[in-house]
Structures are given as C-alpha cells and as structure tokens.
PDB file of C-alpha atoms in Angstrom:
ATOM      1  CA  UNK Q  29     -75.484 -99.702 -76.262  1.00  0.00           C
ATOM      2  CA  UNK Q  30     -76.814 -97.086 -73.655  1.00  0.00           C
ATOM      3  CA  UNK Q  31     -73.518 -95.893 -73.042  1.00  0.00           C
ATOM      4  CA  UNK Q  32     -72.692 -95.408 -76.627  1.00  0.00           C
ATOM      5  CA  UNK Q  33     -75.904 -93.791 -77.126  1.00  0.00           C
ATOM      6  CA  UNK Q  34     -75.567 -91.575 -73.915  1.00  0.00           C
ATOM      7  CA  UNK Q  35     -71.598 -91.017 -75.175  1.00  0.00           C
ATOM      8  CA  UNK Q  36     -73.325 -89.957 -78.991  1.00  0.00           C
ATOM      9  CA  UNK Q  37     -75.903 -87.567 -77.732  1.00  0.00           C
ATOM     10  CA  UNK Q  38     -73.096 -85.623 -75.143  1.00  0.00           C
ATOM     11  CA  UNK Q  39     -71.190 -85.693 -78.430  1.00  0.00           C
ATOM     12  CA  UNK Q  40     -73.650 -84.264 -80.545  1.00  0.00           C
ATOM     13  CA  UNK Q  41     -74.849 -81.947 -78.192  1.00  0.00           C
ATOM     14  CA  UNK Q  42     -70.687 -80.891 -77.663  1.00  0.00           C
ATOM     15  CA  UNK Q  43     -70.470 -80.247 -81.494  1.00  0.00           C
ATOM     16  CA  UNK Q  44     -74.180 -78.259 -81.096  1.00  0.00           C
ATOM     17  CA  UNK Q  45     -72.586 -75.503 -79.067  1.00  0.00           C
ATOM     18  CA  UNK Q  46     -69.261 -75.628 -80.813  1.00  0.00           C
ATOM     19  CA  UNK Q  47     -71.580 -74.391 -83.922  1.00  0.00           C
ATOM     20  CA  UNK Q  48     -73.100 -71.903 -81.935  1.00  0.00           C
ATOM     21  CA  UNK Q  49     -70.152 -70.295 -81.077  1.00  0.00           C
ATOM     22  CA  UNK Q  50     -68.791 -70.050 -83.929  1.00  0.00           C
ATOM     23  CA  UNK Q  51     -71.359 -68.891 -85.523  1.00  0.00           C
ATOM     24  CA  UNK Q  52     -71.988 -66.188 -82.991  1.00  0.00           C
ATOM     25  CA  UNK Q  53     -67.708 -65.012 -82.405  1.00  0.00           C
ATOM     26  CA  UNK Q  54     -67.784 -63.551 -85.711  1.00  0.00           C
ATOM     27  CA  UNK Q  55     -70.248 -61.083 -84.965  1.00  0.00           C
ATOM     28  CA  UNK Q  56     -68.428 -60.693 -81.541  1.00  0.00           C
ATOM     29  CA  UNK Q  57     -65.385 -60.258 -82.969  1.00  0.00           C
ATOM     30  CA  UNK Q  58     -67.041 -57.772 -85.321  1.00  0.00           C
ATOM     31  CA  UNK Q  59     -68.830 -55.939 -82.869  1.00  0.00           C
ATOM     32  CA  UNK Q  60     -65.362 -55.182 -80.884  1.00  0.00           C
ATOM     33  CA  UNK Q  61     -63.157 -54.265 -83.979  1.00  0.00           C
ATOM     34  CA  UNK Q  62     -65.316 -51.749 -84.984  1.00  0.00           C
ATOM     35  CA  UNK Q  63     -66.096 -50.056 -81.558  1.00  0.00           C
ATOM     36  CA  UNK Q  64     -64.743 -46.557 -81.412  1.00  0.00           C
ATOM     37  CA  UNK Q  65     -63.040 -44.102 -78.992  1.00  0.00           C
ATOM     38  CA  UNK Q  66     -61.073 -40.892 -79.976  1.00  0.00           C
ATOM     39  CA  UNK Q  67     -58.016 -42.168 -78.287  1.00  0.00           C
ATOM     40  CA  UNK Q  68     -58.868 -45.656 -80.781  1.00  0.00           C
ATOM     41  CA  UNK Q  69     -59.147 -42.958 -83.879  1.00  0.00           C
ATOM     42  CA  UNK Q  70     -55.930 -41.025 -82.914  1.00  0.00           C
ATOM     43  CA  UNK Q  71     -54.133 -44.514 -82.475  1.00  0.00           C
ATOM     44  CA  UNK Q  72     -55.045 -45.903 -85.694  1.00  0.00           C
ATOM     45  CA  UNK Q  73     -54.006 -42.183 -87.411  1.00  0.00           C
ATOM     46  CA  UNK Q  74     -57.534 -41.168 -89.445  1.00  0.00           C
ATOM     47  CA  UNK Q  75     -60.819 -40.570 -88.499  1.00  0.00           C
ATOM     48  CA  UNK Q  76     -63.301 -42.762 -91.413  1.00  0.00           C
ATOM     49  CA  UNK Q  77     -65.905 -40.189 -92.119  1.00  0.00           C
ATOM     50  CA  UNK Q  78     -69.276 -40.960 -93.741  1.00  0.00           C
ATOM     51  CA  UNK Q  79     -69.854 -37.949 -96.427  1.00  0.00           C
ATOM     52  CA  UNK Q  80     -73.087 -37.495 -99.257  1.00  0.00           C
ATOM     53  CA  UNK Q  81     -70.927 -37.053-102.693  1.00  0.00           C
ATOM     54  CA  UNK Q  82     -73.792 -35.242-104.598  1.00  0.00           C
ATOM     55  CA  UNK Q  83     -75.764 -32.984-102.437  1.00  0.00           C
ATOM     56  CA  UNK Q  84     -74.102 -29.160-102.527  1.00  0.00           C
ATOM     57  CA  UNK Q  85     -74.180 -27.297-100.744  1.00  0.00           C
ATOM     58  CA  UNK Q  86     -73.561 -30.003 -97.901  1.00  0.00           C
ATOM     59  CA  UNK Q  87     -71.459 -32.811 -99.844  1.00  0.00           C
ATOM     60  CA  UNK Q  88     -69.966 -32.997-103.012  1.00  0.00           C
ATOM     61  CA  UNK Q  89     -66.731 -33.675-104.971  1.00  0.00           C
ATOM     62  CA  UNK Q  90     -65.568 -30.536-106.789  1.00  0.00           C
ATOM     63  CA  UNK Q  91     -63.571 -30.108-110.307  1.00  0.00           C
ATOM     64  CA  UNK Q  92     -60.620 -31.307-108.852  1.00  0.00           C
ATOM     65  CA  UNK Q  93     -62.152 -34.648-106.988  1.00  0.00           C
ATOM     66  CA  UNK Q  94     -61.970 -32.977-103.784  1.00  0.00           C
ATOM     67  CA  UNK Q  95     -64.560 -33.295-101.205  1.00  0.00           C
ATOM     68  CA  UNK Q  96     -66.450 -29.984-100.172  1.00  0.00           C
ATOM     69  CA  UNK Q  97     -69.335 -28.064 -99.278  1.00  0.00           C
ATOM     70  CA  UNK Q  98     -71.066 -27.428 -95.577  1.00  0.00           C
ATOM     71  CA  UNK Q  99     -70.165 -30.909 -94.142  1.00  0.00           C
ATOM     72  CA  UNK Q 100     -66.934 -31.554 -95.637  1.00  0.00           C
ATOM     73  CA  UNK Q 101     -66.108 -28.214 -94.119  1.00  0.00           C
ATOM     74  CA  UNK Q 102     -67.546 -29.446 -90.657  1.00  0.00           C
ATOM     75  CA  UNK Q 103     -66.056 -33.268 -91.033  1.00  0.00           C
ATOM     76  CA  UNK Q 104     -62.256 -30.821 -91.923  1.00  0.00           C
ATOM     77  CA  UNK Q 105     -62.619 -29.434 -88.392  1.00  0.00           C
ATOM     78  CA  UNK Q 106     -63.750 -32.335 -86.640  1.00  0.00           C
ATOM     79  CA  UNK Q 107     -60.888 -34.097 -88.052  1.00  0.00           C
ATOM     80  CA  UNK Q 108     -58.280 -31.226 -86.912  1.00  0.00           C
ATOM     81  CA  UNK Q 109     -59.840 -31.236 -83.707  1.00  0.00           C
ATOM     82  CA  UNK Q 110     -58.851 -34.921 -83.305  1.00  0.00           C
ATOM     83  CA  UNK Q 111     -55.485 -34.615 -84.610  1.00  0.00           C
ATOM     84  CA  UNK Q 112     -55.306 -36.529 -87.518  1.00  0.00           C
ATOM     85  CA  UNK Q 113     -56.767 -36.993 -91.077  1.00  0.00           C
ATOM     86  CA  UNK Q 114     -60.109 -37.079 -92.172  1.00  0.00           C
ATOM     87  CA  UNK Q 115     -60.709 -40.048 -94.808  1.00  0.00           C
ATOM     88  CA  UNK Q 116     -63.836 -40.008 -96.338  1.00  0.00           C
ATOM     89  CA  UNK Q 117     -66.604 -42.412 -97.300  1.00  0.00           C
ATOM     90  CA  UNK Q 118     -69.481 -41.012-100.123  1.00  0.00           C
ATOM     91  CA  UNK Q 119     -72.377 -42.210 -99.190  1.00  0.00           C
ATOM     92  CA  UNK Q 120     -75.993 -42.099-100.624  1.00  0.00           C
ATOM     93  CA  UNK Q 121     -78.829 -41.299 -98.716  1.00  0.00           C
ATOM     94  CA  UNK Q 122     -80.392 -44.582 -98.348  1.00  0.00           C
ATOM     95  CA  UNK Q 123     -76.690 -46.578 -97.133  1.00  0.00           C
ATOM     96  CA  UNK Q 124     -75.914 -43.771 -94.837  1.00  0.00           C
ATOM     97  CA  UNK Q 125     -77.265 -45.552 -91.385  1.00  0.00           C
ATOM     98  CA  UNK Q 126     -75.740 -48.929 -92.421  1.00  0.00           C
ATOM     99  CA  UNK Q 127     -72.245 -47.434 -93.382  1.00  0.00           C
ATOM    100  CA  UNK Q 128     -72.049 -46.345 -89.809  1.00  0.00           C
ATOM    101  CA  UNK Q 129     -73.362 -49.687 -88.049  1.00  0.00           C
ATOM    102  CA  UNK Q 130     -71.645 -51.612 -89.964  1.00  0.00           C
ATOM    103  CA  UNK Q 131     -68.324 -50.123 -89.209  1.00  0.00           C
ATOM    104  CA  UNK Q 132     -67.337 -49.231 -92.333  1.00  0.00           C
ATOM    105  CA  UNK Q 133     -67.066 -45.371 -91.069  1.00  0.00           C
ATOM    106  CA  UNK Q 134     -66.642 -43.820 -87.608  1.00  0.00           C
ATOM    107  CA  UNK Q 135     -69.099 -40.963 -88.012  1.00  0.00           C
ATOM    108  CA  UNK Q 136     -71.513 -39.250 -90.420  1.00  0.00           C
ATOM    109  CA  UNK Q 137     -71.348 -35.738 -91.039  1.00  0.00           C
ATOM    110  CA  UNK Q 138     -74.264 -36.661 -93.708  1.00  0.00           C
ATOM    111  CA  UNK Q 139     -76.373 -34.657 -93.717  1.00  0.00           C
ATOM    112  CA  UNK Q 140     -78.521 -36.299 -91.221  1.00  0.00           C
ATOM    113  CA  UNK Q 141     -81.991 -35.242 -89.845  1.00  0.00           C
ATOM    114  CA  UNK Q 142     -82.592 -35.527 -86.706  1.00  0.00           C
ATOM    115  CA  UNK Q 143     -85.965 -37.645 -86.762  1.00  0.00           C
ATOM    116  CA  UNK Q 144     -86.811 -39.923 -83.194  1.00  0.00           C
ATOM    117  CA  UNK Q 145     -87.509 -43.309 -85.466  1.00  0.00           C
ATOM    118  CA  UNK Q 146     -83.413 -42.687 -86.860  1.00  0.00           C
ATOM    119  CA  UNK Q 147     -82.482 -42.199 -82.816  1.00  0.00           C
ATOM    120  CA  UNK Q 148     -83.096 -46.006 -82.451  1.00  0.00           C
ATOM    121  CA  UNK Q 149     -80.172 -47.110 -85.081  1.00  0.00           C
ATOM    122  CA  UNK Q 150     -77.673 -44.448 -84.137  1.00  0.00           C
ATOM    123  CA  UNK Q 151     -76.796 -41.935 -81.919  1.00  0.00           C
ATOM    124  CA  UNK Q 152     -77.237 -38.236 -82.500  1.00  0.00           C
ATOM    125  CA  UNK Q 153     -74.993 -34.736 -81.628  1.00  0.00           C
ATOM    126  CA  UNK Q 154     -76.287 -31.730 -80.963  1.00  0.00           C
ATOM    127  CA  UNK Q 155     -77.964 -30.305 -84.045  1.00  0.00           C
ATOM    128  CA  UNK Q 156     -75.368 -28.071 -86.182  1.00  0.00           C
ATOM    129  CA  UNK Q 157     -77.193 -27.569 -89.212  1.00  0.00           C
ATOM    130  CA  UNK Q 158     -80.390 -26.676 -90.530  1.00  0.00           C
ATOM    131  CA  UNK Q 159     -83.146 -28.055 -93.574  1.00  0.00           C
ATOM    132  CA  UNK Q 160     -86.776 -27.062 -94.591  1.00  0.00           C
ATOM    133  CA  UNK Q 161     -88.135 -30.367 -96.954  1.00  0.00           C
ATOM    134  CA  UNK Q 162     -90.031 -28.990 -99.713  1.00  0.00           C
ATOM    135  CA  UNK Q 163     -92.097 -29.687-102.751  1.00  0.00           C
ATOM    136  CA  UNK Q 164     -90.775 -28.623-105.842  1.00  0.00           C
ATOM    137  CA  UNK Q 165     -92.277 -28.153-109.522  1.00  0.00           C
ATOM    138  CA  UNK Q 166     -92.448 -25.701-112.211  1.00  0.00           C
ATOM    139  CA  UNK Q 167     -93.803 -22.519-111.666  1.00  0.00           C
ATOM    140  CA  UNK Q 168     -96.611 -22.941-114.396  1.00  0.00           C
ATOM    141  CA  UNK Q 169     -97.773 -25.198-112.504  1.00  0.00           C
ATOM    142  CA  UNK Q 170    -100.642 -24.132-109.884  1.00  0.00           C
ATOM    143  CA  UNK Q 171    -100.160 -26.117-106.840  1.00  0.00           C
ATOM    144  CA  UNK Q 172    -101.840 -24.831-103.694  1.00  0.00           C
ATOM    145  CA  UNK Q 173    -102.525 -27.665-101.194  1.00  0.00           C
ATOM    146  CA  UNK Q 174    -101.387 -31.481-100.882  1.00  0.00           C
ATOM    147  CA  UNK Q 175    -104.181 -32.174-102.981  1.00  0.00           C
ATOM    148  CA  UNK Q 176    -102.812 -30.654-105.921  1.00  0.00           C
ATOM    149  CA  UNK Q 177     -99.528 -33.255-105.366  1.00  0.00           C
ATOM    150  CA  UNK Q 178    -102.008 -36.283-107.124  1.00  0.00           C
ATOM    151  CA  UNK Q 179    -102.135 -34.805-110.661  1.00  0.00           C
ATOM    152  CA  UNK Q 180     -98.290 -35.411-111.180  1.00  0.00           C
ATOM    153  CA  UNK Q 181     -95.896 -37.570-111.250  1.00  0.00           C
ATOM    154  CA  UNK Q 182     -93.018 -37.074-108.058  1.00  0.00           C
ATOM    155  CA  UNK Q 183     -89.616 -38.038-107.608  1.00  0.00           C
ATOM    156  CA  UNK Q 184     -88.419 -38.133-104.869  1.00  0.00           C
ATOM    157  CA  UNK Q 185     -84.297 -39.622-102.999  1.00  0.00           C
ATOM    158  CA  UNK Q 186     -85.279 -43.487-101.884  1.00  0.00           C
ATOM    159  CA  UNK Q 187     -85.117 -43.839 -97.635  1.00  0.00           C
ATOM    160  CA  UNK Q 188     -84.799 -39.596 -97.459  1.00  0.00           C
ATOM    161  CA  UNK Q 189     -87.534 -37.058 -94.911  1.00  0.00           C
ATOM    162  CA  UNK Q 190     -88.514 -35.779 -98.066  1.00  0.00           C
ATOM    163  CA  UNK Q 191     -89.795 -39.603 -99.163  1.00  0.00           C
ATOM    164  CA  UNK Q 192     -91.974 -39.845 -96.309  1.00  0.00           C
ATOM    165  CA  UNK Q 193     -93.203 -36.346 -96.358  1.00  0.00           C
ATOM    166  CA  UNK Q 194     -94.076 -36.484-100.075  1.00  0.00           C
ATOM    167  CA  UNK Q 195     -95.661 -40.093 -99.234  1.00  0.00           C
ATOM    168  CA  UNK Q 196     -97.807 -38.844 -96.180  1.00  0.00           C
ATOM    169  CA  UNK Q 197     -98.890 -35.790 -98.161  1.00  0.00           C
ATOM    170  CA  UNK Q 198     -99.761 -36.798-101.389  1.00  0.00           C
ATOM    171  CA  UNK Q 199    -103.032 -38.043-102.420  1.00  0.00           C
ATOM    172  CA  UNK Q 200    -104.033 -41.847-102.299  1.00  0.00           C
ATOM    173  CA  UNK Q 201    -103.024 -43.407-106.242  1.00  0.00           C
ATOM    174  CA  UNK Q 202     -99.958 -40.768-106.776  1.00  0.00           C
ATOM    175  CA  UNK Q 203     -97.337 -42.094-108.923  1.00  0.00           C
ATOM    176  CA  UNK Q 204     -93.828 -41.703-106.498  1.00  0.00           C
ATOM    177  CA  UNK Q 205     -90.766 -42.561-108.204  1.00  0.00           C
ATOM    178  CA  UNK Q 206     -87.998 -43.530-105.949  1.00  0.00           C
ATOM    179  CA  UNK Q 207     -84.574 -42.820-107.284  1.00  0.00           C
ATOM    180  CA  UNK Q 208     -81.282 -43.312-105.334  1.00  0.00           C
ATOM    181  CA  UNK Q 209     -80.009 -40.120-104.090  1.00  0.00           C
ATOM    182  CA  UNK Q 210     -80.752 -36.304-104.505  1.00  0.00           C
ATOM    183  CA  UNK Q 211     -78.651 -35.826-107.955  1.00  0.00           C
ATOM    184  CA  UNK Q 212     -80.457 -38.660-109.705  1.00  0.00           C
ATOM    185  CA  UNK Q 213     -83.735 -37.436-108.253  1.00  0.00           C
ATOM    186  CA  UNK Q 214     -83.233 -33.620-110.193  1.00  0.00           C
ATOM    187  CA  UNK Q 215     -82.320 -35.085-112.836  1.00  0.00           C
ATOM    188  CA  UNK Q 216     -85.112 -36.902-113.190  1.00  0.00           C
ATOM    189  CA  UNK Q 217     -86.943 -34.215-112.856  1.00  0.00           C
ATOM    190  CA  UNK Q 218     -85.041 -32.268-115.633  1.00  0.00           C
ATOM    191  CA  UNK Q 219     -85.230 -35.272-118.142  1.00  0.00           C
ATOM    192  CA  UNK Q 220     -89.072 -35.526-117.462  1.00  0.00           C
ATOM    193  CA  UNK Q 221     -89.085 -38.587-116.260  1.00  0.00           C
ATOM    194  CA  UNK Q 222     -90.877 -36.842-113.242  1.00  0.00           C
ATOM    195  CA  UNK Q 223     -92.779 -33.607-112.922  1.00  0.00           C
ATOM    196  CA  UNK Q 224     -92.427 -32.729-109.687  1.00  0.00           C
ATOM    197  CA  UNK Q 225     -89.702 -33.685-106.741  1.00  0.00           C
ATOM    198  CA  UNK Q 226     -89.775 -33.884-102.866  1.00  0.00           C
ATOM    199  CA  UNK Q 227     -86.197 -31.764-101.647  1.00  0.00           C
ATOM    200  CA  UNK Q 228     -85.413 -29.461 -99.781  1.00  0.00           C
ATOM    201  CA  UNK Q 229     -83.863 -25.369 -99.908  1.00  0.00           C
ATOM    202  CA  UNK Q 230     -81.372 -26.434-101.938  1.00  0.00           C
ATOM    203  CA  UNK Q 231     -82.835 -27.749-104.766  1.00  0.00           C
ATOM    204  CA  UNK Q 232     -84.247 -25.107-106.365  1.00  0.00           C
ATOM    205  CA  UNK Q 233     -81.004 -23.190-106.890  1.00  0.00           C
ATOM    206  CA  UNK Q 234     -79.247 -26.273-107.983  1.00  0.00           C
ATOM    207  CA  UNK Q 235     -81.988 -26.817-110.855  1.00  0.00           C
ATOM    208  CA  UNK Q 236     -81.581 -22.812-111.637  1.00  0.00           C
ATOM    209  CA  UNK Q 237     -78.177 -23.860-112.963  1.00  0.00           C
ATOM    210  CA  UNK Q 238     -79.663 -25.987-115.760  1.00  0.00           C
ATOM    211  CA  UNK Q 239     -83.060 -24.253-116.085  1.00  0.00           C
ATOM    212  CA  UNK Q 240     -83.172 -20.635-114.290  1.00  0.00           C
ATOM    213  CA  UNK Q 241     -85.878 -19.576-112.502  1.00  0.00           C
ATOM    214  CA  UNK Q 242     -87.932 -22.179-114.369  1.00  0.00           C
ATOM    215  CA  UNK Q 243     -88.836 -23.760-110.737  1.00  0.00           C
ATOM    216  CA  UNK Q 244     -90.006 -23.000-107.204  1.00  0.00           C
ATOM    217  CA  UNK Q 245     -90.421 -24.683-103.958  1.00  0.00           C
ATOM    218  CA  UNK Q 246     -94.311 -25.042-104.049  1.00  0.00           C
ATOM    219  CA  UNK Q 247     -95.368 -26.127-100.418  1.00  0.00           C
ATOM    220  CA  UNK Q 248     -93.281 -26.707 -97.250  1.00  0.00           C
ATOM    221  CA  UNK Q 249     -93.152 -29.703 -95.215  1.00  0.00           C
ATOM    222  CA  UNK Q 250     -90.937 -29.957 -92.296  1.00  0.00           C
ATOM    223  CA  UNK Q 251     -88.439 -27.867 -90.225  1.00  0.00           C
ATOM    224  CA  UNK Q 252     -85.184 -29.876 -89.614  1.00  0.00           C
ATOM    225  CA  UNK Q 253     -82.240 -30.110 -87.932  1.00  0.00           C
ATOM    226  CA  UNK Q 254     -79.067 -32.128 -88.720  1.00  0.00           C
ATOM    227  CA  UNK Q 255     -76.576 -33.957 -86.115  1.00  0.00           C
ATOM    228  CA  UNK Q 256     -73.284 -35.898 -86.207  1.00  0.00           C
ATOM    229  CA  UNK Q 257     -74.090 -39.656 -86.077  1.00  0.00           C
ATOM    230  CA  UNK Q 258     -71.941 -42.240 -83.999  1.00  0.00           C
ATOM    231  CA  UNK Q 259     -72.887 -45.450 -83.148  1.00  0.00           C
ATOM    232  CA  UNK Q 260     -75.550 -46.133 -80.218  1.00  0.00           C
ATOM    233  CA  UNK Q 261     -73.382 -46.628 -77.005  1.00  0.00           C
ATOM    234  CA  UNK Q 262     -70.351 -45.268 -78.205  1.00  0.00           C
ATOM    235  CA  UNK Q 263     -70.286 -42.416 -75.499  1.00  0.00           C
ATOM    236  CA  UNK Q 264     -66.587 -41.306 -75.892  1.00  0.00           C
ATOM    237  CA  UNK Q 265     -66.518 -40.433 -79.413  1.00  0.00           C
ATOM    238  CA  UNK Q 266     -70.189 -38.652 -78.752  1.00  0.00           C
ATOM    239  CA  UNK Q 267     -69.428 -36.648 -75.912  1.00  0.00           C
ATOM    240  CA  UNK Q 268     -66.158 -35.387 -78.156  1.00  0.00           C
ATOM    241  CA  UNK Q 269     -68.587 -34.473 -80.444  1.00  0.00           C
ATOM    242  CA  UNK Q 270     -70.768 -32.716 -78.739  1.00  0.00           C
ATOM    243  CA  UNK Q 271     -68.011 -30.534 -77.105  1.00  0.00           C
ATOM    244  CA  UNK Q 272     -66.585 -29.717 -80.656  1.00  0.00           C
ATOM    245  CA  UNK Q 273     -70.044 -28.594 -82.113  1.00  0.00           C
ATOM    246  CA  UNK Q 274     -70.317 -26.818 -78.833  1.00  0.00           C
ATOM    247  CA  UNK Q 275     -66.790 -25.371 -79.267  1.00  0.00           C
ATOM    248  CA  UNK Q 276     -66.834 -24.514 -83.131  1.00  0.00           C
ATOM    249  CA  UNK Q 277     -70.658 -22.521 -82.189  1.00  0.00           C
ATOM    250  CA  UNK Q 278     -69.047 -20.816 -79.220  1.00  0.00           C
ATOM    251  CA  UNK Q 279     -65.916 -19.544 -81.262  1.00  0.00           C
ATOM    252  CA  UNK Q 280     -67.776 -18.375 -84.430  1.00  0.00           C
ATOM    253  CA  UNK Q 281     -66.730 -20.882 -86.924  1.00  0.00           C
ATOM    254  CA  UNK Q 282     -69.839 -22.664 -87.742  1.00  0.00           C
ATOM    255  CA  UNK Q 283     -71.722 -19.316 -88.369  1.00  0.00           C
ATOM    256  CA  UNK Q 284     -68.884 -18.298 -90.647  1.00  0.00           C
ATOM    257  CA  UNK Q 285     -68.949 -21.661 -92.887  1.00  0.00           C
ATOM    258  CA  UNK Q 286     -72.632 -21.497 -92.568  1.00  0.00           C
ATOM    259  CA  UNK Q 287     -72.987 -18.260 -94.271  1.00  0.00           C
ATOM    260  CA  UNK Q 288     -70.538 -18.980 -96.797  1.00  0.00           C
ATOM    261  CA  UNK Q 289     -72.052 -22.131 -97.771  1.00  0.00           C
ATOM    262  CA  UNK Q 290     -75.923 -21.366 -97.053  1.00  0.00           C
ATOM    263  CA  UNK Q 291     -75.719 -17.588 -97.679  1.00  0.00           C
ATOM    264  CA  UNK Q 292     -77.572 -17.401 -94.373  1.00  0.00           C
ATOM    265  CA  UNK Q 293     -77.467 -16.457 -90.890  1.00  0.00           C
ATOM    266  CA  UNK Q 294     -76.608 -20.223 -88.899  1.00  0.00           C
ATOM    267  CA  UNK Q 295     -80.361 -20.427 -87.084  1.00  0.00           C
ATOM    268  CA  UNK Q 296     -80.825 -20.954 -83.079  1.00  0.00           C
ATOM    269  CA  UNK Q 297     -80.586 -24.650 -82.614  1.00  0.00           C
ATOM    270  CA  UNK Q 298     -82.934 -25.993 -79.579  1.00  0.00           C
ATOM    271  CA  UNK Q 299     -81.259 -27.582 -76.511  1.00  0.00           C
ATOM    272  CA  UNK Q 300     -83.889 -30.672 -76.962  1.00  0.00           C
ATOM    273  CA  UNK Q 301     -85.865 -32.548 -79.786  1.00  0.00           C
ATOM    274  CA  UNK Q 302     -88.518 -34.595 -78.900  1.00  0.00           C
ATOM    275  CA  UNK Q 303     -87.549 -38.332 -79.335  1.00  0.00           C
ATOM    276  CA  UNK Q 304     -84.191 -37.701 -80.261  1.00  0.00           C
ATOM    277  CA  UNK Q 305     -81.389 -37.707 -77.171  1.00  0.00           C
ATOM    278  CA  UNK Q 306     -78.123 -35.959 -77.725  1.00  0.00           C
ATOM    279  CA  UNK Q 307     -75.869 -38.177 -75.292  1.00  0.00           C
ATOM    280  CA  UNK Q 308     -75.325 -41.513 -74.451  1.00  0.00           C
ATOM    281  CA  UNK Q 309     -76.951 -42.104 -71.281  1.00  0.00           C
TER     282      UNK Q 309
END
C-alpha cells in the first residue's frame, strides 16, 4: 500500500509537469517563430508591415485599393531597403501594439507616438515624423479654455493620445464617445452624433472636404513625434531601422515625402525623449 501510494503520487506529480510543459511550449514555440531579424525577413522574402487604412495623410487605401500616404511611402522604402516586398497589415488605432506583439506583423510604420508608457510594450526608432493633438469643433462655437470642452459632447479614436488628452482636459461629467479609429470618429462628428472631436493637424482639412471651412482646431494639446515600432529585444531589426531613418534624413528623402504629403517643412527631430529609448540596450 505505501509503495503504491508513493508509486501514485511520483505518478501524479510526473503527469503535473508534463501539463506544465505543455501548456507553457506553445507560447515558447510562439515566442521563437515570431522573433525577427532582417536576415529572417530577407529569408522568408517580405517584410509584414503594420499600416492605419483610414488616416491620410499617413495611411490609407486609395481609389484603386492601393496603400498610400506618409507611412506607406516610408514602410515602400523601408521595404526596398531590405530587399524584398512590403506586405501590409491595416490596422486600427487601438490593435496596433497587439498586431506587433503578437507577431502578426514585423513592424509598424503606424503612425505611432512616441509616449514613455507605449516604450514598455514595444520598442521605438528614432522619431521620423511629426503630430500636434488637437481639439476640434465648429467655428461658431466659442471655446477658449478646457473648461469650455464640458458643454459638448466629444468624440474622440478609442486607445489614441488624443483619448487621453481630451480625457485629462475636459471637465469632470463630459460626455466622451469612444469610437474605433480616426474615420469613424469624423464621421461622427459630421453625422452629429458628436459635437466636438479630439485629432490632430489633419483633421481639420479632411472634414473641409465634406464641410469647408465649417471647422477649426480650437485648443492644442501635445507636441508629438512618431517612430517605427519593433518588438522589445529585437535589436537587429531596430538598429536596421534606425540606420535607414538615419539614412533616408541624411539623403533628403524623408523631407521630400514629407512636404509632399504634409505640405510642410519635415521639423528637427530631438536626439532623446524622455522615457522613450531609441535602441535596444
């Protein structure tokens, strides 16, 4: 009896640790398929880019189903630069972060700001864009302060800077409507379902195309900057990267799509952002 018992618990405790580990090699196993290198990317014969779909001027899909604008321009490059085709993944703001971790893309070109509390999910590049978040309404209406934010009802893109800016600003009891994505956010603001929005620059010329000059960017939040994501670690495909924002600054070409897509001059990007590293260490 007390070897039978001794023999069931050795047993039991055998078949304890066989669960374990199989519970735990799939995420293992995971873990490793999905890590990345350039000379990984080049092998396999595309590099799986992470892309926003409805946010022009950085990401959308033109007439023809093409992707375009200031990041598909950037991801195009990036792509070249690696020697082999771009494939890309449209993402919306709030599934950005976990279409990179998860491994269902290698990179985001997405439009991504650079904030220290998105530095602990995934690694940053050097900044190669730039964003001002903003608070948009009509221009009838008199808005002066963050005070003035509590008489209306705001929109704003779920999981987005301009979320949390609108959320911090705004008046204790505001009504904030979360919507998924910056297209679905202006047009709730068009429809009425909303009278105000949390965006950016961009918005306001976008919403001139169905209402002209019917709207204005009322009170500015934050300055931002936007990087290349790759995973945290992954210190190959970073550094590469780095070097090609560093090379595509050098040589002119991100000034030149910059203009063209921006119709400004690119800004002076600072060598360091509090919070926010731009190599693996």
């Amino acid at each position: 009896m007390m070897t039978n018992a001794r023999t069931t618990g050795l047993n039991r405790r055998r078949l304890l640790a066989l669960a374990a580990a199989t519970i735990a090699s799939p995420f293992v196993l995971t873990r490793a398929a999905y890590a990345v290198t350039p000379s990984e990317i080049k092998a396999r014969g595309k590099v799986l880019i992470g892309i926003q779909g409805d946010n022009p001027p950085w990401g959308f899909v033109d007439a023809t189903g093409k992707q375009d604008g200031y990041d598909a321009e950037i991801s195009a490059l990036f792509a070249k630069e690696l020697g082999v085709p771009a494939e890309f993944t449209q993402l919306a703001v709030a599934n950005r972060i976990p279409a990179l971790t998860s491994g269902r893309v290698d990179i985001l070109f997405a439009t991504m700001a650079m904030l220290p509390e998105r530095a602990k999910a995934v690694q940053f590049s050097k900044p190669y864009g730039a964003n001002i978040i903003t608070f948009i309404a009509p221009k009838e209406f008199e808005i002066k302060s963050p005070a003035d934010m509590g008489k209306y009802v705001i929109g704003v893109a779920r999981g987005s800077v301009q979320d949390s800016d609108v959320t911090r600003a705004a008046p204790s009891g505001t009504t904030i409507r979360r919507f998924d994505g910056d297209a679905p956010t202006m047009q709730a603001l068009l429809s009425g379902q909303v009278q105000a929005v949390g965006g950016n620059i961009f918005y306001v010329p976008r919403l001139d195309e169905s209402k002209p000059g019917y709207y204005e960017n009322k009170l500015e939040f934050t300055k931002l900057y936007n990087g290349a994501c790759t995973r945290l670690g992954e210190k190959e495909i970073n550094a590469f990267a780095n070097d090609f924002i560093e090379k595509i600054r050098a040589n002119g070409e991100l000034a030149k799509i910059y203009q063209k897509w921006m119709n400004n001059p690119l800004p002076a990007f600072p060598d360091a952002i509090p919070g926010i590293p731009f190599n693996v260490s």
